[in-house]
Amino acid sequence: MSPIRNREYVPPLVVTFGVLSVVRVVGALTSPIMDCDEVFNYWEPLHFVLHGWGKQTWEYAPQFALRSYAYVEQHRALLTLLGSLTRAQQFYAVRVTLALACAFCEAVFVGAVGRHVDGRTAKYTLLGLVGMAGMFHAAGALLPSSLAMCLGMLGSAAAMRAPGAGGRVKWAVCAFAAAAVWAWPYAAVVAVPFVVEEVCVRPRHLFASAAMGVGAVAAVAGVAAGVDSWYYSRWTLAAWNQIAYNVLGHGGSSALYGTEPWHFYVKNGLLNANVVMTLALIALPLCMALRRDVHGRRLLFCVLPFYAALGVFSMQPHKEERFLSIVYPHMCLNAAVSLTLLRPIHKQCPRLGYVVLGAAALVGALRMAALVQYYGAPIRAFQQLPSNASGTVCMSDDWYRFPSSFWLPPKCRLQFVAGAFDGHLPGDFAPVGGSSLRASTGMAREDFNSMNRWEPSHAIPRHVADAVCDYFVDVEYEGASRGTPWEKVACEPILDAERTPLLARVVYTPDRLLPKKWGQMCVYQKTGDVITPSNPDPK
């Protein structure tokens, strides 16, 4: 990539890793789970392969096979190596390991910026990463997009070397191939600028580079297909099935799960990175206007991955916050490039870049605090379940707040109660019992569909809930209560986001400064026998 040719001091990798590790581990230990897909598509399958029970989504039904067990298996192997841990310890062990791995990849990324782009740009990038709320929760998330983000940083770090430099193609190709095939197929978009640069600058080596790329993809795909095929009891590759469903429309469409306007990721970037997102958006026009030499043209390949991902994902109808996380580090790099290119304009204030990023980090810290204080109730509430509890724990319209079976007492199982939601709720993995794990994961199931249709067998009808459920976890607003035959065990405060003004819910502020509306996430225990109504409601 293009150097801006500034040889300022850049902290060594061990120092950068140490600083980032502290921030990432704090995030792993405190950040709430931001997306129910993380729970039901990754934490629950991981819990199942470890303990033999958990909730199952339709994507894990063998006839669809949209989720890769290869991704789950690597975390199962990690916990097996760590030995005997409680399930809560397993949860945090995975999170902390992911956070430390991300911190290492970030340190490599920042170091590459310092060596191949510019010293000041590297320090700006580091400050952006430390203070970014998006990285705070994405780094320790059990999501393929977070793994793709880390591998994308390693691929981009290799790609920053000048074309023809030793190891550039080999390491970049391996990292990008793993990001796209092992982690998340759509992460391939981050590699596009690197591929274009290789085609334009080194056309004579195109065949060799292409062969290396095909070989890397084939090797990673072969391992992933082997793991997926064993679990699903048929030859399959989940990465391809995901593309076929979401892109080619085979069997359904991701738009069934909600659509957002084109500017969704711009707004989300502002929420997760505030001024860093704004600076990232202007990096390309600044490069084109202020760096017209050969180095400036090559600098474009530094800033293009962020634009490539933003453009491609913004054109898709279905959008989710985690999709853009694969270029959060590139967002920080783009912002750093903008500040570096603008520095001659503000010579009278040479520290302005650090001031701007310091302010962004302060706002980011307030956002991080808001996430922890306002939305951390689910894990805290499930911790209030008695450790010796047994029976059925129920949730209804707040099913998406479930923090995973890692937080259920060993003798409890989660069930959903039919409510206002009319989409496809997760079911249960078939019990392993005396059979093999593969017998469960490869079992043909007729209670799953790919069209987001309601499946009655996945929820308890409302009229029998009081009889079937032993515990109920529910979010209440304005003093509501379940009433007879339920008794409150404990409650945890949770923000009522719909009735709280925008600024008050986005960043942490004392209530006396910005009043908020609060609810409670409460754990109830059944206190007596229940007579089932003779005239049940239709659900």
Coordinates of C-alpha atoms in Angstrom, one line a residue:
M1 CA 0.0 0.0 0.0
S2 CA 1.1 3.6 -0.1
P3 CA 3.3 5.2 2.5
I4 CA 2.7 8.8 3.5
R5 CA 6.3 8.7 4.4
N6 CA 6.3 9.8 8.1
R7 CA 8.8 7.9 10.3
E8 CA 7.2 8.9 13.6
Y9 CA 7.7 6.4 16.5
V10 CA 5.2 3.6 16.6
P11 CA 4.9 1.5 19.8
P12 CA 6.2 -2.1 19.3
L13 CA 3.8 -4.9 18.9
V14 CA 4.0 -6.1 22.5
V15 CA 3.0 -2.6 23.8
T16 CA 0.2 -2.2 21.3
F17 CA -1.1 -5.7 22.1
G18 CA -0.9 -4.9 25.9
V19 CA -3.0 -1.8 25.6
L20 CA -5.6 -3.4 23.3
S21 CA -5.7 -6.5 25.5
V22 CA -6.8 -4.5 28.5
V23 CA -9.7 -2.9 26.6
R24 CA -10.7 -6.1 24.8
V25 CA -10.8 -8.2 28.0
V26 CA -12.9 -5.6 29.8
G27 CA -15.3 -5.7 26.9
A28 CA -15.4 -9.5 27.0
L29 CA -16.2 -9.5 30.7
T30 CA -18.8 -6.8 30.6
S31 CA -20.3 -6.2 27.2
P32 CA -23.9 -7.6 26.7
I33 CA -24.7 -10.0 23.9
M34 CA -25.8 -7.6 21.1
D35 CA -27.6 -10.0 18.8
C36 CA -29.9 -12.9 19.4
D37 CA -28.3 -14.6 16.4
E38 CA -25.1 -14.9 18.3
V39 CA -26.9 -16.8 21.0
F40 CA -29.1 -19.1 18.9
N41 CA -26.7 -19.7 16.0
Y42 CA -23.4 -20.0 17.9
W43 CA -23.6 -20.2 21.7
E44 CA -26.5 -22.7 21.7
P45 CA -24.8 -25.1 19.2
L46 CA -21.6 -24.8 21.1
H47 CA -23.4 -25.6 24.3
F48 CA -25.1 -28.6 22.6
V49 CA -21.8 -30.2 21.3
L50 CA -20.3 -29.7 24.8
H51 CA -23.3 -30.7 27.0
G52 CA -25.8 -32.5 24.8
W53 CA -28.7 -30.1 24.9
G54 CA -29.6 -26.6 23.7
K55 CA -31.8 -24.6 21.3
Q56 CA -31.6 -25.3 17.5
T57 CA -32.3 -22.9 14.7
W58 CA -33.5 -23.9 11.2
E59 CA -30.1 -23.1 9.8
Y60 CA -28.8 -26.2 11.6
A61 CA -31.4 -28.5 10.2
P62 CA -29.5 -31.0 7.8
Q63 CA -31.8 -30.2 4.8
F64 CA -30.6 -26.5 5.0
A65 CA -27.1 -26.7 6.6
L66 CA -26.5 -22.9 6.5
R67 CA -24.3 -22.8 9.6
S68 CA -20.9 -24.4 9.8
Y69 CA -20.0 -26.7 12.6
A70 CA -16.4 -26.1 11.7
Y71 CA -16.7 -22.7 13.3
V72 CA -18.4 -24.2 16.4
E73 CA -15.9 -27.1 16.6
Q74 CA -12.9 -24.8 17.0
H75 CA -14.4 -23.4 20.2
R76 CA -15.4 -26.8 21.5
A77 CA -11.7 -27.8 21.0
L78 CA -10.6 -24.8 22.9
L79 CA -12.8 -25.6 25.9
T80 CA -11.8 -29.2 25.8
L81 CA -8.1 -28.2 26.1
L82 CA -8.9 -25.9 29.0
G83 CA -10.3 -28.8 31.0
S84 CA -12.9 -28.7 33.8
L85 CA -14.8 -25.4 34.0
T86 CA -18.3 -24.4 35.0
R87 CA -20.5 -23.4 32.2
A88 CA -20.3 -19.7 33.2
Q89 CA -16.5 -20.0 33.2
Q90 CA -16.7 -21.7 29.7
F91 CA -18.7 -18.7 28.5
Y92 CA -16.2 -16.2 29.6
A93 CA -13.2 -18.3 28.6
V94 CA -14.4 -18.3 25.0
R95 CA -15.0 -14.5 25.2
V96 CA -11.7 -13.7 26.7
T97 CA -9.8 -15.9 24.2
L98 CA -11.6 -14.2 21.3
A99 CA -10.8 -10.8 22.7
L100 CA -7.1 -11.6 23.1
A101 CA -7.0 -13.0 19.6
C102 CA -8.6 -9.9 18.3
A103 CA -6.2 -7.7 20.2
F104 CA -3.2 -9.5 18.6
C105 CA -4.7 -9.1 15.1
E106 CA -5.2 -5.4 15.8
A107 CA -1.6 -5.0 17.0
V108 CA -0.4 -6.7 13.8
F109 CA -2.6 -4.4 11.7
V110 CA -1.4 -1.3 13.5
G111 CA 2.2 -2.4 13.2
A112 CA 1.7 -2.9 9.4
V113 CA 0.3 0.6 9.1
G114 CA 3.3 2.0 10.9
R115 CA 5.8 0.1 8.7
H116 CA 4.2 0.5 5.3
V117 CA 2.0 3.6 5.5
D118 CA 2.9 6.1 8.1
G119 CA 3.8 6.4 11.8
R120 CA 1.3 9.0 12.8
T121 CA -1.4 7.2 10.8
A122 CA -0.6 4.0 12.8
K123 CA -1.0 5.9 16.1
Y124 CA -4.2 7.5 15.0
T125 CA -5.5 4.0 14.0
L126 CA -4.6 2.6 17.4
L127 CA -6.5 5.5 19.2
G128 CA -9.5 4.9 17.0
L129 CA -9.5 1.2 17.8
V130 CA -9.2 1.7 21.5
G131 CA -12.0 4.2 21.7
M132 CA -14.5 2.6 19.3
A133 CA -17.6 1.2 20.9
G134 CA -18.2 -1.1 17.9
M135 CA -14.9 -2.9 18.5
F136 CA -15.7 -3.1 22.3
H137 CA -18.5 -5.5 21.7
A138 CA -17.4 -7.1 18.3
A139 CA -14.0 -8.2 19.5
G140 CA -15.3 -10.8 22.0
A141 CA -18.4 -11.8 20.1
L142 CA -18.9 -15.5 19.2
L143 CA -19.7 -14.6 15.6
P144 CA -18.2 -15.6 12.3
S145 CA -18.2 -12.0 11.2
S146 CA -15.9 -11.2 14.2
L147 CA -13.5 -14.0 13.1
A148 CA -13.7 -12.6 9.6
M149 CA -12.8 -9.1 11.0
C150 CA -9.7 -10.5 12.6
L151 CA -8.6 -12.5 9.6
G152 CA -9.3 -9.5 7.4
M153 CA -6.9 -7.5 9.5
L154 CA -4.2 -10.1 9.0
G155 CA -4.8 -10.2 5.3
S156 CA -4.8 -6.4 5.0
A157 CA -1.6 -6.2 7.1
A158 CA 0.1 -8.5 4.5
A159 CA -1.4 -6.6 1.6
M160 CA 0.0 -3.3 2.8
R161 CA 3.4 -4.5 1.7
A162 CA 4.5 -3.3 -1.7
P163 CA 3.5 -5.5 -4.7
G164 CA 6.2 -8.1 -5.2
A165 CA 7.4 -8.0 -1.5
G166 CA 8.2 -11.3 0.0
G167 CA 5.3 -13.1 1.5
R168 CA 2.7 -10.5 0.5
V169 CA 0.6 -12.6 -1.7
K170 CA 1.0 -15.8 0.3
W171 CA -0.1 -14.4 3.6
A172 CA -2.8 -12.1 2.2
V173 CA -4.3 -14.9 0.2
C174 CA -4.3 -17.4 3.1
A175 CA -5.9 -14.9 5.5
F176 CA -8.6 -13.7 3.1
A177 CA -9.4 -17.3 2.0
A178 CA -9.9 -18.3 5.7
A179 CA -12.0 -15.2 6.3
A180 CA -14.3 -16.0 3.4
V181 CA -14.6 -19.8 3.6
W182 CA -14.0 -20.7 7.3
A183 CA -15.6 -17.6 8.8
W184 CA -18.0 -15.6 6.7
P185 CA -18.4 -15.8 2.9
Y186 CA -19.2 -12.1 2.5
A187 CA -15.8 -11.2 4.0
A188 CA -14.4 -11.8 0.5
V189 CA -15.4 -8.2 -0.3
V190 CA -12.5 -6.9 1.9
A191 CA -10.0 -8.7 -0.4
V192 CA -11.3 -7.1 -3.6
P193 CA -8.9 -4.0 -3.6
F194 CA -6.0 -6.4 -3.0
V195 CA -7.0 -8.5 -6.0
V196 CA -7.5 -5.5 -8.2
E197 CA -4.1 -4.1 -7.2
E198 CA -2.4 -7.4 -8.0
V199 CA -4.1 -7.6 -11.4
C200 CA -3.2 -4.0 -12.3
V201 CA 0.4 -3.9 -11.0
R202 CA 1.6 -7.4 -11.5
P203 CA -0.3 -8.9 -14.4
R204 CA 2.6 -11.2 -15.3
H205 CA 2.2 -12.9 -12.0
L206 CA -1.5 -13.2 -12.2
F207 CA -1.6 -17.0 -12.9
A208 CA 0.7 -17.8 -10.0
S209 CA -1.3 -15.6 -7.6
A210 CA -4.6 -17.0 -8.9
A211 CA -3.3 -20.6 -8.4
M212 CA -2.3 -19.8 -4.9
G213 CA -5.7 -18.3 -4.2
V214 CA -7.5 -21.3 -5.6
G215 CA -5.3 -23.6 -3.6
A216 CA -5.9 -21.7 -0.3
V217 CA -9.7 -21.7 -0.8
A218 CA -9.7 -25.4 -1.7
A219 CA -7.7 -26.3 1.3
V220 CA -9.8 -24.3 3.8
A221 CA -13.1 -25.4 2.1
G222 CA -12.0 -29.0 2.2
V223 CA -11.4 -29.0 5.9
A224 CA -14.7 -27.1 6.6
A225 CA -16.6 -29.4 4.3
G226 CA -15.2 -32.4 6.1
V227 CA -16.4 -31.1 9.5
D228 CA -19.8 -30.0 8.2
S229 CA -20.4 -33.2 6.3
W230 CA -19.6 -35.3 9.4
Y231 CA -22.1 -33.3 11.5
Y232 CA -24.8 -33.1 8.9
S233 CA -24.4 -36.8 7.8
R234 CA -24.3 -35.7 4.2
W235 CA -21.7 -34.1 1.9
T236 CA -22.1 -30.3 2.3
L237 CA -20.3 -27.0 2.7
A238 CA -22.2 -24.5 4.9
A239 CA -20.5 -21.5 3.3
W240 CA -21.8 -22.4 -0.1
N241 CA -25.3 -23.1 1.3
Q242 CA -25.4 -19.7 2.9
I243 CA -24.5 -18.0 -0.4
A244 CA -27.1 -20.0 -2.2
Y245 CA -29.8 -19.0 0.2
N246 CA -28.9 -15.3 0.8
V247 CA -27.6 -14.4 -2.6
L248 CA -29.1 -16.8 -5.1
G249 CA -32.4 -17.1 -3.4
H250 CA -32.5 -20.9 -3.2
G251 CA -35.1 -21.9 -0.7
G252 CA -35.8 -18.4 0.6
S253 CA -34.3 -15.0 1.1
S254 CA -32.6 -13.1 3.9
A255 CA -35.1 -10.3 3.3
L256 CA -37.7 -12.5 5.2
Y257 CA -35.9 -11.4 8.4
G258 CA -36.3 -7.7 7.9
T259 CA -35.1 -4.9 5.6
E260 CA -33.5 -1.6 6.3
P261 CA -32.9 1.6 4.2
W262 CA -29.7 2.1 2.3
H263 CA -28.3 4.5 5.0
F264 CA -28.6 2.0 7.8
Y265 CA -24.8 1.3 8.0
V266 CA -24.0 5.0 7.9
K267 CA -26.2 5.6 10.9
N268 CA -24.9 2.5 12.6
G269 CA -21.3 3.6 12.0
L270 CA -22.0 6.9 13.6
L271 CA -23.6 5.1 16.6
N272 CA -20.6 2.8 17.1
A273 CA -17.8 5.1 16.1
N274 CA -19.2 8.7 16.1
V275 CA -16.7 11.1 14.4
V276 CA -14.4 8.2 13.3
M277 CA -17.2 7.2 10.9
T278 CA -17.4 10.7 9.5
L279 CA -13.6 10.8 9.0
A280 CA -13.6 7.4 7.4
L281 CA -16.2 8.5 4.8
I282 CA -14.0 11.4 3.5
A283 CA -10.8 9.4 3.2
L284 CA -11.3 8.5 -0.4
P285 CA -12.0 12.0 -1.7
L286 CA -9.1 13.4 0.4
C287 CA -6.8 10.8 -1.2
M288 CA -7.9 11.7 -4.7
A289 CA -7.7 15.5 -4.0
L290 CA -4.5 15.7 -2.0
R291 CA -2.3 12.8 -3.1
R292 CA -2.1 12.6 -6.9
D293 CA 1.4 11.1 -7.1
V294 CA 2.1 7.4 -7.4
H295 CA 2.1 6.9 -3.6
G296 CA -1.3 8.6 -3.5
R297 CA -2.7 6.2 -6.1
R298 CA -1.5 3.3 -4.2
L299 CA -2.8 4.7 -0.9
L300 CA -6.3 4.3 -2.5
F301 CA -5.9 0.5 -2.0
C302 CA -5.5 1.2 1.7
V303 CA -8.9 2.9 2.1
L304 CA -10.9 1.0 -0.5
P305 CA -11.8 -2.1 1.7
F306 CA -14.0 0.0 3.9
Y307 CA -15.9 1.5 0.9
A308 CA -16.2 -1.9 -0.8
A309 CA -17.9 -3.4 2.3
L310 CA -20.0 -0.4 3.0
G311 CA -21.2 -0.2 -0.6
V312 CA -22.0 -3.9 -1.1
F313 CA -23.8 -4.3 2.3
S314 CA -25.7 -1.1 1.8
M315 CA -27.2 -2.5 -1.4
Q316 CA -28.6 -5.6 0.3
P317 CA -32.1 -5.3 1.6
H318 CA -31.4 -7.3 4.8
K319 CA -29.0 -5.4 7.1
E320 CA -27.6 -6.2 10.5
E321 CA -25.2 -4.3 12.7
R322 CA -22.7 -7.2 12.9
F323 CA -22.3 -7.3 9.1
L324 CA -20.2 -4.1 9.0
S325 CA -18.0 -5.2 11.8
I326 CA -15.6 -6.9 9.4
V327 CA -14.3 -3.4 8.4
Y328 CA -14.4 -1.7 11.8
P329 CA -10.6 -1.7 11.8
H330 CA -10.5 -0.4 8.3
M331 CA -12.9 2.4 9.4
C332 CA -10.3 3.4 12.0
L333 CA -7.6 3.3 9.4
N334 CA -9.6 5.4 7.0
A335 CA -10.2 8.0 9.7
A336 CA -6.5 8.0 10.5
V337 CA -5.6 8.5 6.8
S338 CA -8.0 11.5 6.7
L339 CA -6.5 13.1 9.8
T340 CA -3.0 12.6 8.5
L341 CA -3.8 14.1 5.1
L342 CA -5.5 17.0 6.7
R343 CA -2.6 17.8 9.1
P344 CA -1.0 20.4 6.8
I345 CA -4.2 22.4 6.9
H346 CA -4.1 22.7 10.7
K347 CA -0.4 23.3 11.3
Q348 CA -1.2 25.9 13.9
C349 CA -2.6 23.0 16.0
P350 CA -0.3 20.0 15.4
R351 CA -2.0 17.9 18.1
L352 CA -5.5 18.4 16.6
G353 CA -5.7 14.8 15.4
Y354 CA -5.1 13.4 18.8
V355 CA -7.6 15.9 20.3
V356 CA -10.3 14.8 17.8
L357 CA -9.6 11.1 18.5
G358 CA -9.5 11.7 22.2
A359 CA -12.9 13.3 22.1
A360 CA -14.2 10.4 19.9
A361 CA -12.8 7.9 22.5
L362 CA -14.6 9.8 25.3
V363 CA -17.9 9.5 23.5
G364 CA -17.1 5.9 22.7
A365 CA -16.5 5.2 26.4
L366 CA -19.9 6.7 27.2
R367 CA -21.4 4.5 24.6
M368 CA -19.6 1.4 26.1
A369 CA -20.9 2.3 29.5
A370 CA -24.4 2.7 28.2
L371 CA -24.3 -0.8 26.6
V372 CA -23.2 -2.3 29.9
Q373 CA -25.5 -0.4 32.2
Y374 CA -28.6 -0.1 30.1
Y375 CA -28.7 -3.5 28.3
G376 CA -26.7 -5.9 30.5
A377 CA -29.8 -7.2 32.4
P378 CA -30.3 -10.6 30.7
I379 CA -27.1 -12.3 32.0
R380 CA -27.6 -10.6 35.4
A381 CA -31.2 -11.8 35.6
F382 CA -30.5 -15.4 34.6
Q383 CA -27.8 -15.5 37.3
Q384 CA -30.6 -15.0 39.8
L385 CA -32.1 -18.4 39.0
P386 CA -31.4 -20.7 42.0
S387 CA -28.4 -22.9 41.3
N388 CA -30.4 -26.0 42.4
A389 CA -33.5 -25.1 40.3
S390 CA -35.0 -27.8 38.1
G391 CA -37.7 -27.9 35.5
T392 CA -38.8 -25.5 32.7
V393 CA -37.7 -21.9 32.4
C394 CA -40.0 -20.0 30.1
M395 CA -39.8 -16.8 28.1
S396 CA -42.3 -15.2 25.8
D397 CA -42.1 -12.0 23.8
D398 CA -38.6 -11.3 25.3
W399 CA -37.3 -14.7 23.9
Y400 CA -34.6 -12.8 21.9
R401 CA -33.0 -11.6 25.2
F402 CA -32.0 -15.1 26.3
P403 CA -28.3 -15.1 27.0
S404 CA -27.8 -18.8 26.2
S405 CA -28.0 -22.1 28.0
F406 CA -24.6 -21.5 29.6
W407 CA -26.6 -19.4 32.1
L408 CA -29.3 -22.0 32.9
P409 CA -29.0 -24.2 36.0
P410 CA -27.9 -27.7 35.0
K411 CA -31.4 -29.2 35.5
C412 CA -33.3 -26.5 33.8
R413 CA -34.4 -26.3 30.2
L414 CA -35.7 -23.2 28.3
Q415 CA -39.0 -23.2 26.5
F416 CA -40.8 -20.4 24.7
V417 CA -44.4 -19.4 25.3
A418 CA -46.4 -18.2 22.3
G419 CA -46.8 -14.5 22.2
A420 CA -47.0 -11.6 19.7
F421 CA -44.0 -12.9 17.6
D422 CA -45.2 -14.9 14.6
G423 CA -41.9 -15.9 13.0
H424 CA -39.9 -19.1 13.2
L425 CA -38.7 -19.6 16.8
P426 CA -35.8 -21.9 17.5
G427 CA -36.6 -25.5 18.5
D428 CA -34.5 -27.9 20.5
F429 CA -31.6 -30.1 19.3
A430 CA -32.7 -33.8 19.5
P431 CA -31.4 -35.2 22.8
V432 CA -28.2 -37.1 22.5
G433 CA -29.0 -39.6 25.3
G434 CA -27.3 -42.9 24.6
S435 CA -26.8 -42.1 20.9
S436 CA -24.0 -40.3 19.2
L437 CA -23.8 -36.5 18.8
R438 CA -23.9 -37.0 15.0
A439 CA -27.2 -38.9 15.3
S440 CA -28.7 -35.7 16.6
T441 CA -27.1 -33.2 14.3
G442 CA -27.7 -35.3 11.2
M443 CA -31.3 -36.2 12.1
A444 CA -34.0 -35.3 9.5
R445 CA -36.4 -32.8 11.0
E446 CA -39.8 -31.7 9.6
D447 CA -40.3 -28.9 12.2
F448 CA -38.0 -26.4 10.6
N449 CA -38.6 -24.2 7.6
S450 CA -36.6 -21.6 5.7
M451 CA -39.4 -19.2 5.1
N452 CA -39.7 -17.7 8.6
R453 CA -43.1 -19.4 9.2
W454 CA -44.5 -20.0 12.6
E455 CA -43.9 -23.5 13.9
P456 CA -46.4 -24.4 16.7
S457 CA -44.2 -27.2 18.1
H458 CA -41.5 -24.7 19.1
A459 CA -43.7 -22.8 21.6
I460 CA -45.9 -23.6 24.5
P461 CA -49.5 -22.4 24.0
R462 CA -50.3 -19.5 26.3
H463 CA -53.2 -21.2 28.0
V464 CA -51.0 -24.0 29.5
A465 CA -47.9 -21.9 30.3
D466 CA -48.8 -21.5 34.0
A467 CA -49.1 -25.3 34.3
V468 CA -46.0 -26.2 32.3
C469 CA -43.5 -23.5 33.3
D470 CA -41.6 -23.7 36.7
Y471 CA -39.9 -20.4 36.2
F472 CA -40.6 -17.4 34.0
V473 CA -38.2 -14.7 32.9
D474 CA -40.0 -11.6 31.7
V475 CA -39.4 -7.9 31.0
E476 CA -41.9 -5.6 32.7
Y477 CA -42.6 -1.9 32.3
E478 CA -44.5 0.5 34.5
G479 CA -45.0 -1.8 37.5
A480 CA -46.6 -4.7 35.6
S481 CA -46.5 -8.1 37.3
R482 CA -47.3 -11.7 36.3
G483 CA -49.6 -12.1 39.3
T484 CA -50.9 -15.5 40.6
P485 CA -49.4 -18.1 40.7
W486 CA -46.0 -16.4 40.3
E487 CA -43.7 -15.0 42.9
K488 CA -40.8 -12.7 42.0
V489 CA -37.4 -14.1 42.8
A490 CA -35.3 -11.1 41.6
C491 CA -35.3 -8.2 39.1
E492 CA -32.6 -6.4 37.1
P493 CA -33.1 -2.9 35.7
I494 CA -33.2 -2.6 31.9
L495 CA -33.7 0.5 29.8
D496 CA -37.1 1.1 28.1
A497 CA -35.5 2.1 24.8
E498 CA -38.8 2.9 23.0
R499 CA -39.8 5.5 25.6
T500 CA -36.3 7.0 26.3
P501 CA -35.1 9.9 24.1
L502 CA -32.3 9.1 21.6
L503 CA -29.4 10.8 23.3
A504 CA -30.3 9.4 26.7
R505 CA -30.3 5.9 25.4
V506 CA -27.2 6.1 23.1
V507 CA -24.6 7.3 25.7
Y508 CA -24.3 6.9 29.4
T509 CA -25.5 9.9 31.4
P510 CA -26.8 10.2 35.0
D511 CA -30.6 10.2 35.2
R512 CA -30.7 13.6 36.8
L513 CA -29.1 15.0 33.6
L514 CA -31.1 13.1 31.0
P515 CA -34.1 11.3 32.5
K516 CA -34.8 7.8 31.2
K517 CA -37.6 5.3 31.3
W518 CA -36.8 2.0 32.9
G519 CA -38.2 -1.5 33.1
Q520 CA -37.2 -4.6 34.9
M521 CA -36.2 -8.1 33.8
C522 CA -37.6 -10.3 36.4
V523 CA -37.3 -13.9 37.4
Y524 CA -40.5 -15.6 38.6
Q525 CA -41.0 -18.9 40.4
K526 CA -44.3 -20.7 40.4
T527 CA -45.7 -21.0 43.9
G528 CA -48.7 -23.4 43.6
D529 CA -50.7 -25.8 41.4
V530 CA -52.5 -24.4 38.3
I531 CA -55.7 -25.4 36.7
T532 CA -55.6 -25.3 32.9
P533 CA -58.4 -23.1 31.4
S534 CA -61.0 -25.1 29.5
N535 CA -61.3 -22.4 26.8
P536 CA -57.7 -22.0 25.6
D537 CA -56.7 -19.2 23.3
P538 CA -55.7 -20.1 19.7
K539 CA -51.9 -20.0 20.3

